[in-house]
Amino acid sequence: MKNIIEINSCHFSYPNTDTPTLDLAPLHVRENEHIFLNGKSGSGKSTFLNILCGVLEPQKSDISILQTDITQLSASQKDRFRADNFGIIFQQFNLLPYLSVSQNIVLPCAFSKQKALHVSVQESEILKLMDALELPAHLLHKQAMHLSVGEQQRVALARALIGSPRIIIADEPTSALDDESKQSFMRHLFSQTKAQNSTLIFVSHDKTLATHFDKVYDFSSLNRVLS
Amino acid sequence: MKTLWLLTTKSIINRRVAFTLSLISIAISVVLLLGIDRITKATKTHFLNTINQTDLIAAAPEGSLDVLLNLVFHLGEPLKEIPYSSYQEISKFDEVAWAFPLSVGDSFKNYDAIATTNEYFRHYKYGFANSLSFSKGGNFKEFYDVILGSEVAEKLHLSLHDTIHLSHSANAHTHANRDFHICGILKPTHTPNDKTVFFQLKADEAIHLEWQSGNFVDMHLTSAQLEKMKIEPKHISGIYIGLKSPFSLLHVSEKIEHLQDAHLKAIIPAKALSQLTFLLKNMQELLSLIAAIVFVAALFGMLATMLATLNDRRREIAILRMLGASVGTIFLLFALESFIIVTSGIVLGNIALTLLILFNNLILNQAVEIGLFPDIYELSMLGGMLILAIIASFLPALKSYKNSLLDGLIVKI
């Protein structure tokens, strides 16, 4: 199987600081793999995710994602690359509060032609995803700000999944959820990424979620600055 | 672009209270800025047309502003009197189409009283060649008839056939026993005529005849008897003159200045009026300056609200960045939002101004008709406001652009 993400080295320090924030040990992620990154806050994982998504530029690195050396891309190419190949979910406040559920879900298609091409009929794709994630259809035109946190995270998941991006990045997506919603969220996350053949990078400090993942990494041991 | 539009409009709707307030403050400043310009222009036009189609005014040799103020606006120190015979001579000039005499200096309850003839109401023109017209009654008929300007009648609650008493100069005794009867009331003109009481020149002379050595002797003469006496004034204040052809203006002025037995000067009222407009100009500039400051304040108000909400919107920006929006798109999004606020403020201000002017012109039926449409100067002013607004809108856009570079995808608030 091909390596989807290949990090051989990565050095990053924020401007005006003496100490580096990141010095990564090599990390290879294969296609369709589900990776669990365990890390405390302050371990540099936000920085790592920003670099992975092409928002921050490392000072020295050897990173290739989908056979592309992302450090060689221009800023706008990086934006397009992220739009085309990534689906991202955060801990909380993933949605634009003033847009409806359906407007939030299809938003990635506005920024990525590739995703838009994957979705033949937007309306039916939205309904399909909502159905798969057990989101009732009557929420379709409801404003995102009126949803419960559990519903919001599932809508965010639907948005990350639309257009079948190759890589799904989830950064503490369940930390604001109660136990029951957490379980159902994880179930949906696994079944949908499998169905779409997407690679999953899951970042969390909650080790109880680590079961079912193909590989589990401790981020503080990946980051040489900390060890 | 469609998405940009959707995001902007939805975001504005989401912040509708702040949006509406910014919008209204900009609209108000537009109404002020354009309204002041529109009103001062209308006032200026109206002022310049206080008197129209009177080619010359002959009076004692004083400065033309003095003559104008005295004989048109009834203000200032009284002029030296001129002989009535000069009027008779001038009206016989070949070039003169019409001429009528008038005498100022009497008053009625703080309103000026002008002694003249029926010719005044036929030849006095104002605005765009409007004639004076009567709302009630008509010209002088009886010897002691009086005609009131609209404001005099309204403020003093006088109506047709009422009796009044005139006094010579504002603080002197009234000619208490001489009754004048109101024979006509003029329609409003928004000229000094509204504040004027008119009576016959010969009546002016007759009153003074009846006053002998400080005592009033009512000779109980009827109008017909008085007419028979052919009373003629000896002195008047000035003469309004209309010419057959404007080309004889200088020639006639010269003839007037060289009249025998009198020392006269002729002024051109239109020229004197335009000299007075510098008074308006300073006022207009001051008001426009205030309006411009109000507009800048409104812009700052909008910037303040936009910058205040910027912190709350960092998550929103991170989400858009996460979905692949470039920093340029973020910049555009914010620039578009403030652009929409300002343009709709300007449009709203224009609509409000047009409605206000329509209300003034149609409902209030003011004589000063204000222009409905912006002229080139105002359009360039609107253009300037728009450019200023676009520049101002770059500020929140630039700030959010910088935020998005710093925050990346993960916002820690």
XYZ file of C-alpha atoms in Angstrom:
640
model
C 0.000 0.000 0.000
C 1.100 3.525 -0.823
C 2.115 6.064 1.747
C -0.465 8.806 1.817
C 1.486 10.966 4.225
C 5.235 10.734 4.434
C 7.002 12.893 6.970
C 10.745 12.340 7.105
C 11.633 15.506 8.944
C 9.963 18.683 10.056
C 11.435 21.603 11.990
C 9.304 24.498 13.068
C 9.717 27.428 15.416
C 7.442 30.447 15.747
C 8.885 33.784 14.743
C 10.617 35.724 17.533
C 11.187 32.624 19.686
C 14.470 30.900 20.466
C 13.152 27.443 21.238
C 11.797 25.328 18.400
C 8.220 24.071 18.699
C 8.491 21.020 16.483
C 11.174 18.554 15.485
C 9.319 15.531 14.200
C 10.508 11.938 14.066
C 9.637 10.251 10.765
C 5.950 9.379 10.383
C 4.451 7.429 7.524
C 0.738 6.964 7.063
C -0.588 4.448 4.597
C -3.716 4.695 2.477
C -6.941 3.915 4.392
C -5.065 3.729 7.661
C -6.702 5.038 10.821
C -4.139 6.795 12.968
C -4.579 7.827 16.567
C -2.306 10.640 17.779
C -2.291 10.935 21.521
C -1.041 14.224 22.821
C -1.426 16.663 25.671
C -2.053 20.296 25.018
C 1.192 22.168 24.480
C 2.802 19.194 22.789
C 2.789 21.053 19.457
C 0.011 19.068 17.816
C -1.946 22.172 16.783
C 1.211 23.406 15.103
C 1.641 19.999 13.495
C -1.928 20.008 12.155
C -1.461 23.537 10.812
C 1.666 22.386 8.969
C -0.029 19.249 7.699
C -2.870 21.354 6.291
C -0.469 23.792 4.679
C -1.392 26.780 6.827
C 1.955 27.082 8.588
C 5.267 26.786 6.811
C 8.005 24.723 8.512
C 11.546 26.142 8.374
C 13.076 22.828 7.295
C 11.125 19.780 6.254
C 10.704 16.750 4.079
C 6.994 16.184 3.876
C 5.060 14.636 1.085
C 1.323 14.265 1.087
C -0.335 12.273 -1.712
C 3.019 12.297 -3.505
C 3.072 16.085 -3.369
C 5.792 18.061 -1.652
C 3.509 20.593 -0.013
C 6.333 22.951 0.964
C 6.909 23.516 -2.749
C 3.356 24.791 -3.258
C 2.452 28.467 -3.303
C 0.061 29.772 -0.661
C -2.945 29.600 -2.947
C -1.943 26.158 -4.223
C -1.755 24.997 -0.618
C -5.246 26.376 -0.002
C -6.551 24.502 -3.023
C -4.689 21.346 -2.034
C -6.272 21.497 1.424
C -9.697 22.183 -0.041
C -9.431 19.228 -2.436
C -7.852 16.562 -0.261
C -8.738 17.249 3.349
C -11.843 16.985 5.440
C -11.304 18.583 8.841
C -13.236 18.529 12.111
C -12.387 20.468 15.259
C -13.275 20.128 18.877
C -16.121 22.647 18.781
C -17.572 25.583 16.827
C -17.062 23.877 13.513
C -20.032 25.438 11.809
C -20.789 28.886 10.520
C -23.585 29.769 12.933
C -25.558 31.880 10.467
C -25.718 29.268 7.706
C -28.254 26.446 7.590
C -27.258 22.809 8.089
C -27.366 22.087 4.366
C -25.424 25.274 3.515
C -22.754 24.268 6.018
C -22.491 20.754 4.633
C -22.045 21.804 0.981
C -19.668 24.688 1.749
C -16.509 22.632 0.913
C -17.823 22.175 -2.638
C -17.626 25.948 -3.099
C -13.902 25.922 -2.338
C -12.995 22.699 -4.147
C -13.902 21.818 -7.714
C -12.706 18.298 -7.056
C -15.131 17.830 -4.187
C -17.914 19.419 -6.192
C -17.274 16.959 -9.032
C -17.523 14.056 -6.604
C -20.985 15.194 -5.605
C -23.336 14.759 -8.517
C -26.567 15.939 -6.894
C -25.851 18.065 -3.832
C -29.325 17.763 -2.302
C -29.370 13.959 -2.414
C -25.765 13.738 -1.221
C -26.578 15.918 1.795
C -29.625 13.788 2.626
C -27.591 10.592 2.178
C -24.890 11.824 4.575
C -27.425 13.100 7.083
C -29.242 9.804 6.973
C -26.002 7.858 7.460
C -25.091 10.058 10.444
C -28.593 9.789 11.918
C -29.323 13.466 11.495
C -33.074 13.922 11.021
C -34.002 15.466 7.661
C -36.007 18.268 9.271
C -32.740 19.856 10.438
C -31.806 20.493 6.804
C -32.778 24.160 6.747
C -32.284 24.897 10.423
C -29.602 27.438 11.314
C -26.488 25.783 12.695
C -26.550 27.885 15.859
C -29.819 26.241 16.932
C -28.416 22.699 16.939
C -27.247 20.698 19.977
C -23.500 20.141 20.317
C -23.882 16.485 19.315
C -25.832 17.445 16.214
C -23.290 20.155 15.388
C -20.408 17.671 15.500
C -22.256 15.256 13.234
C -23.031 18.071 10.779
C -19.312 18.970 10.894
C -18.524 15.319 10.164
C -20.908 15.353 7.205
C -19.149 18.467 5.941
C -15.722 16.836 6.343
C -16.946 13.778 4.437
C -18.683 15.466 1.524
C -16.856 15.101 -1.771
C -14.938 12.074 -0.382
C -11.595 13.739 0.469
C -8.608 11.388 0.741
C -7.637 12.521 4.227
C -9.887 13.218 7.218
C -8.366 15.121 10.114
C -10.213 15.133 13.407
C -8.838 17.261 16.221
C -10.469 16.333 19.545
C -13.867 16.069 17.855
C -15.518 14.306 20.782
C -14.186 16.233 23.762
C -17.321 18.355 24.033
C -19.659 15.369 23.736
C -21.268 13.198 26.404
C -20.469 9.508 26.520
C -23.380 8.330 24.446
C -22.867 10.899 21.668
C -19.136 10.170 21.781
C -19.735 6.483 21.054
C -22.149 7.167 18.235
C -19.831 9.816 16.767
C -16.893 7.376 16.726
C -19.079 4.676 15.176
C -20.161 7.029 12.390
C -16.650 8.304 11.880
C -15.273 4.807 11.374
C -18.039 3.510 9.176
C -18.040 6.566 6.892
C -14.251 6.858 6.487
C -14.161 3.147 5.668
C -17.015 3.557 3.173
C -15.189 6.411 1.459
C -11.718 4.843 1.640
C -10.410 7.897 3.452
C -7.333 7.988 5.609
C -8.056 9.194 9.141
C -5.785 11.212 11.416
C -7.440 11.377 14.803
C -5.944 13.601 17.512
C -7.087 13.183 21.095
C -5.885 13.043 24.677
C -8.608 10.488 25.474
C -6.824 7.130 25.295
C -10.038 5.167 25.759
C -10.838 6.012 22.141
C -7.554 4.517 20.898
C -8.933 1.006 20.465
C -10.113 0.194 16.915
C -7.361 2.379 15.400
C -4.763 0.762 13.167
C -1.906 2.648 14.765
C -1.522 4.678 17.918
C 1.228 7.289 18.321
C 2.157 9.291 21.354
C 2.741 12.745 20.010
C 5.182 13.738 22.757
C 7.497 10.923 21.631
C 7.085 11.936 17.971
C 8.109 15.464 18.755
C 11.808 15.399 19.563
C 11.677 18.838 21.122
C 9.822 17.350 24.070
C 11.791 14.128 24.550
C -18.272 34.482 -5.906
C -21.733 33.057 -5.232
C -20.452 31.632 -1.974
C -18.791 34.916 -1.052
C -22.100 36.658 -1.597
C -24.006 34.046 0.431
C -21.532 34.249 3.301
C -21.571 38.041 3.323
C -25.341 38.431 3.189
C -25.936 35.732 5.806
C -23.284 37.227 8.041
C -24.872 40.670 7.693
C -28.337 39.276 8.455
C -26.849 37.565 11.490
C -25.525 40.918 12.714
C -28.569 42.877 11.619
C -28.818 45.206 14.631
C -25.259 46.496 14.336
C -25.651 46.515 10.553
C -28.862 48.562 10.685
C -27.339 51.073 13.078
C -24.249 51.558 10.902
C -26.501 51.802 7.866
C -28.713 54.455 9.455
C -25.807 56.559 10.657
C -24.326 56.540 7.160
C -27.721 57.279 5.612
C -28.213 60.232 7.966
C -24.827 61.662 7.050
C -25.680 61.289 3.356
C -28.998 63.066 3.888
C -27.143 65.842 5.696
C -24.337 66.168 3.178
C -26.523 66.141 0.084
C -29.459 67.862 1.757
C -27.376 70.830 2.833
C -25.986 71.141 -0.655
C -29.418 70.809 -2.221
C -31.059 73.294 0.155
C -28.325 75.916 -0.053
C -28.449 75.705 -3.833
C -32.220 76.098 -3.848
C -31.981 78.958 -1.350
C -29.327 80.640 -3.419
C -31.384 80.363 -6.578
C -34.420 81.596 -4.713
C -32.468 84.425 -3.123
C -30.994 85.482 -6.458
C -34.538 85.579 -7.766
C -35.996 87.637 -4.927
C -36.579 90.237 -7.546
C -36.729 89.467 -11.208
C -37.252 91.366 -14.418
C -36.792 94.702 -12.723
C -33.893 96.000 -14.761
C -33.034 99.041 -12.708
C -33.830 100.652 -9.407
C -33.300 104.402 -9.264
C -32.664 106.000 -5.889
C -30.464 108.481 -4.067
C -26.781 107.982 -4.946
C -25.768 105.358 -2.397
C -23.941 102.063 -2.701
C -25.895 99.501 -4.686
C -26.097 97.138 -1.687
C -27.615 99.924 0.412
C -30.209 100.586 -2.255
C -30.984 96.892 -2.617
C -31.284 96.324 1.127
C -33.487 99.364 1.510
C -35.804 99.101 -1.418
C -36.050 95.311 -1.852
C -35.387 93.884 1.609
C -36.563 96.953 3.551
C -33.494 96.834 5.786
C -30.899 99.319 6.945
C -30.790 103.068 7.379
C -33.341 104.949 5.243
C -32.020 106.425 2.029
C -32.229 110.096 1.167
C -35.480 110.856 -0.574
C -35.675 111.739 -4.230
C -38.183 114.071 -5.917
C -41.397 112.575 -7.274
C -40.825 114.522 -10.449
C -37.894 112.267 -11.297
C -40.335 109.363 -11.434
C -42.548 111.300 -13.809
C -39.598 112.074 -16.036
C -38.168 108.555 -16.067
C -41.512 106.946 -16.854
C -41.631 109.086 -19.970
C -38.313 107.725 -21.316
C -38.745 105.902 -24.620
C -36.688 102.919 -23.471
C -38.736 102.395 -20.316
C -41.514 99.812 -20.529
C -42.830 100.470 -17.063
C -41.844 102.250 -13.868
C -43.424 102.677 -10.481
C -42.445 104.698 -7.434
C -42.236 103.519 -3.868
C -41.672 105.066 -0.509
C -40.368 103.163 2.509
C -40.170 104.167 6.145
C -43.636 103.609 7.541
C -44.467 100.575 9.557
C -47.297 98.562 10.973
C -46.664 96.584 14.173
C -43.011 95.963 13.303
C -43.812 95.097 9.719
C -42.613 97.435 7.009
C -45.219 99.536 5.292
C -44.496 100.458 1.685
C -46.273 103.204 -0.121
C -46.593 102.452 -3.814
C -49.118 102.071 -6.618
C -51.050 99.197 -8.167
C -48.202 98.939 -10.691
C -46.156 97.193 -7.992
C -48.418 94.132 -8.093
C -48.394 94.044 -11.862
C -44.634 94.328 -12.394
C -42.909 92.874 -9.346
C -41.589 89.442 -10.408
C -39.754 86.855 -8.317
C -38.556 83.246 -8.649
C -38.857 82.110 -12.236
C -40.835 85.151 -13.398
C -43.683 84.570 -10.952
C -46.034 87.457 -10.394
C -47.434 88.447 -7.047
C -50.950 87.128 -6.722
C -53.721 87.576 -4.226
C -55.051 84.840 -2.011
C -57.950 87.136 -1.090
C -59.198 90.399 -2.555
C -57.192 92.398 -5.095
C -55.651 95.723 -6.052
C -56.113 99.076 -4.304
C -59.548 100.576 -5.071
C -60.402 102.994 -2.314
C -58.072 105.778 -1.255
C -57.177 104.315 2.128
C -56.929 100.695 1.039
C -54.133 98.467 2.257
C -52.713 95.156 0.981
C -51.010 92.701 3.324
C -48.216 90.244 2.709
C -49.128 86.645 3.584
C -47.126 86.492 6.794
C -48.505 89.783 8.120
C -52.082 88.569 7.631
C -51.351 85.183 9.149
C -49.331 86.279 12.185
C -51.631 89.179 13.074
C -54.805 87.215 12.288
C -56.054 89.868 9.916
C -58.510 89.232 7.127
C -60.152 91.088 4.291
C -62.020 94.338 5.163
C -60.415 94.569 8.618
C -59.321 98.020 9.733
C -55.739 98.858 10.710
C -53.728 101.966 11.613
C -50.268 102.695 10.230
C -47.494 104.549 11.973
C -44.704 106.626 10.571
C -41.422 104.849 11.357
C -41.315 101.951 13.767
C -41.386 103.764 17.124
C -43.423 106.855 16.349
C -47.079 107.417 17.135
C -49.667 105.728 14.969
C -51.876 107.768 12.716
C -54.467 106.613 15.170
C -57.521 108.112 13.621
C -56.915 107.256 10.041
C -58.542 103.937 9.231
C -57.102 101.778 6.510
C -59.153 98.912 5.114
C -57.609 95.660 3.958
C -58.500 95.196 0.304
C -56.192 92.319 -0.516
C -53.916 89.666 0.944
C -50.991 88.277 -1.065
C -50.114 84.615 -1.488
C -46.864 83.477 0.138
C -43.770 84.159 -1.992
C -40.881 83.582 0.451
C -39.632 87.038 -0.469
C -39.648 90.194 1.700
C -43.143 90.884 0.293
C -44.593 88.378 2.775
C -43.599 90.669 5.641
C -44.788 93.889 4.099
C -47.882 96.078 4.300
C -48.677 98.025 1.115
C -50.699 101.204 0.873
C -51.162 103.876 -1.741
C -48.477 106.474 -2.257
C -51.101 109.222 -2.452
C -52.599 108.032 0.842
C -49.182 108.490 2.439
C -49.215 112.079 1.318
C -52.839 112.584 2.381
C -52.227 111.398 5.948
C -49.483 113.901 6.288
C -51.845 116.602 5.026
C -54.368 115.664 7.686
C -51.707 116.023 10.323
C -51.306 119.705 10.818
C -48.915 120.967 13.452
C -49.060 117.731 15.384
C -52.864 117.484 15.508
C -55.000 115.119 13.556
C -57.871 116.781 11.760
C -60.215 114.334 10.121
C -61.609 116.178 7.168
C -64.160 113.399 6.557
C -63.350 113.315 2.895
C -64.641 110.467 0.770
C -62.392 108.580 -1.597
C -63.961 110.363 -4.533
C -63.306 113.757 -2.980
C -59.726 112.820 -2.160
C -59.173 111.574 -5.688
C -60.411 114.897 -7.027
C -57.808 116.718 -4.988
C -55.153 114.994 -7.104
C -52.803 114.642 -4.173
C -49.272 113.960 -5.322
C -46.327 113.118 -3.127
C -43.338 115.435 -3.208
C -40.769 112.847 -2.311
C -40.289 109.096 -2.773
C -37.556 106.578 -1.848
C -36.994 104.963 -5.187
C -38.248 103.866 -8.571
C -38.461 100.324 -9.983
C -37.875 100.331 -13.709
C -38.513 97.756 -16.436
C -36.901 98.318 -19.840
C -38.199 97.471 -23.279
C -34.825 96.007 -24.211
C -31.999 94.914 -21.878
C -29.493 96.479 -24.290
C -30.491 99.975 -23.207
C -29.495 99.238 -19.589
C -26.318 101.322 -19.536
C -27.769 104.064 -21.630
C -30.796 104.463 -19.361
C -28.614 104.340 -16.220
C -26.596 107.176 -17.611
C -29.685 109.169 -18.507
C -30.951 108.718 -14.933
C -27.686 109.857 -13.454
C -27.781 112.994 -15.589
C -31.370 114.003 -14.795
C -31.749 117.663 -14.055
C -33.037 118.933 -10.694
C -32.156 115.652 -8.996
C -29.200 113.670 -7.909
C -29.976 110.002 -8.755
C -28.244 106.746 -9.319
C -29.578 103.581 -10.931
C -28.563 100.152 -9.668
C -28.975 96.765 -11.355
C -30.746 94.635 -8.729
C -29.611 91.279 -10.207
C -25.972 92.373 -9.921
C -26.378 93.653 -6.378
C -28.100 90.417 -5.341
C -25.277 88.271 -6.634
C -22.868 90.383 -4.559
C -24.896 89.443 -1.493
C -24.603 85.703 -2.092
C -21.140 85.626 -0.526
C -23.029 85.758 2.767
C -24.704 82.482 1.863
C -21.487 80.951 0.606
C -19.722 81.032 3.976
C -22.739 79.486 5.627
C -22.935 76.794 2.972
C -19.269 75.932 3.385
C -19.595 75.708 7.144
C -22.658 73.457 6.943
C -21.013 71.230 4.332
C -17.967 70.910 6.552
C -20.137 69.808 9.467
C -21.919 67.302 7.239
C -18.590 65.915 6.023
C -17.470 65.480 9.619
C -20.733 63.658 10.370
C -20.018 61.311 7.461
C -16.505 60.581 8.681
C -17.926 59.956 12.167
C -20.424 57.513 10.660
C -17.594 55.708 8.876
C -15.648 55.459 12.119
C -18.779 54.136 13.812
C -19.039 51.402 11.216
C -15.338 50.584 11.551
C -15.669 50.434 15.332
C -18.548 47.942 15.171
C -16.782 45.847 12.561
C -13.484 45.778 14.438
C -15.280 44.997 17.703
C -16.896 41.896 16.227
C -13.669 40.774 14.594
C -12.485 38.831 17.636
C -15.730 36.849 17.743
C -15.293 36.066 14.097
C -11.850 34.504 14.307
C -13.401 31.040 14.587
C -15.505 31.787 11.552
C -12.369 32.721 9.643
C -10.586 29.557 10.818
C -13.488 27.454 9.552
C -13.335 29.100 6.141
C -9.560 28.671 6.039
C -10.000 25.022 6.980
C -12.348 24.546 4.047
C -9.720 25.960 1.720
C -10.559 29.660 1.629
C -7.448 31.679 0.856
C -6.429 34.668 2.973
C -7.375 36.766 -0.051
C -10.908 35.426 0.146
C -11.062 36.343 3.837
C -9.900 39.848 2.962
C -12.501 40.118 0.219
C -15.234 38.855 2.508
C -14.699 41.636 5.015
C -14.144 44.296 2.388
C -17.392 43.236 0.701
C -19.279 43.402 3.976
C -18.294 46.978 4.784
C -18.761 47.924 1.142
C -22.340 46.644 1.260
C -23.031 48.546 4.475
C -21.745 51.809 3.054
C -23.359 51.511 -0.372
C -26.724 50.583 1.073
C -26.321 53.466 3.531
C -25.700 55.824 0.644
C -28.630 54.434 -1.345
C -30.914 54.614 1.703
C -29.764 58.179 2.377
C -30.582 59.179 -1.191
C -34.024 57.597 -1.026
C -34.725 59.292 2.303
C -33.550 62.638 0.949
C -35.711 62.310 -2.179
C -38.752 61.488 -0.048
C -38.046 64.435 2.253
C -37.712 66.784 -0.704
C -40.874 65.407 -2.312
C -42.626 65.955 1.005
C -41.332 69.533 1.105
C -42.187 70.282 -2.509
C -45.571 68.587 -2.725
C -47.064 68.455 0.771
C -45.631 71.539 2.465
C -45.961 73.328 -0.868
C -43.027 75.592 -0.141
C -42.194 78.299 -2.615
C -38.554 77.275 -2.388
C -38.539 74.244 -4.624
C -35.592 71.969 -3.853
C -33.966 69.975 -6.659
C -34.827 66.251 -6.682
C -31.789 64.915 -8.472
C -28.107 65.129 -7.618
C -25.993 67.264 -9.911
C -22.442 66.547 -11.056
C -20.978 68.069 -7.893
C -23.121 65.885 -5.660
C -22.416 62.785 -7.751
C -18.706 63.410 -7.383
C -19.266 63.872 -3.648
C -21.074 60.488 -3.546
C -18.207 58.966 -5.517
C -15.756 60.402 -3.007
C -17.765 58.970 -0.113
C -17.746 55.567 -1.775
C -13.991 55.645 -2.335
C -13.445 56.727 1.271
C -15.704 53.901 2.402
C -13.828 51.337 0.324
C -10.550 52.506 1.814
C -12.090 52.353 5.297
C -13.394 48.834 4.655
C -9.837 47.658 4.055
C -9.065 48.142 7.720
C -11.211 45.321 9.154
C -10.338 43.241 6.105
C -6.628 43.724 6.706
C -7.002 42.966 10.411
C -8.897 39.732 9.760
C -6.362 38.788 7.093
C -3.602 39.150 9.691
C -5.625 37.258 12.291
C -6.135 34.380 9.890
C -2.414 34.171 9.200
C -1.659 34.089 12.928
C -4.412 31.748 14.014
C -4.153 29.191 11.277
C -6.865 26.587 11.652
C -6.898 26.315 15.395
C -8.190 29.317 17.266
C -7.419 29.522 20.937
C -9.730 31.988 22.543
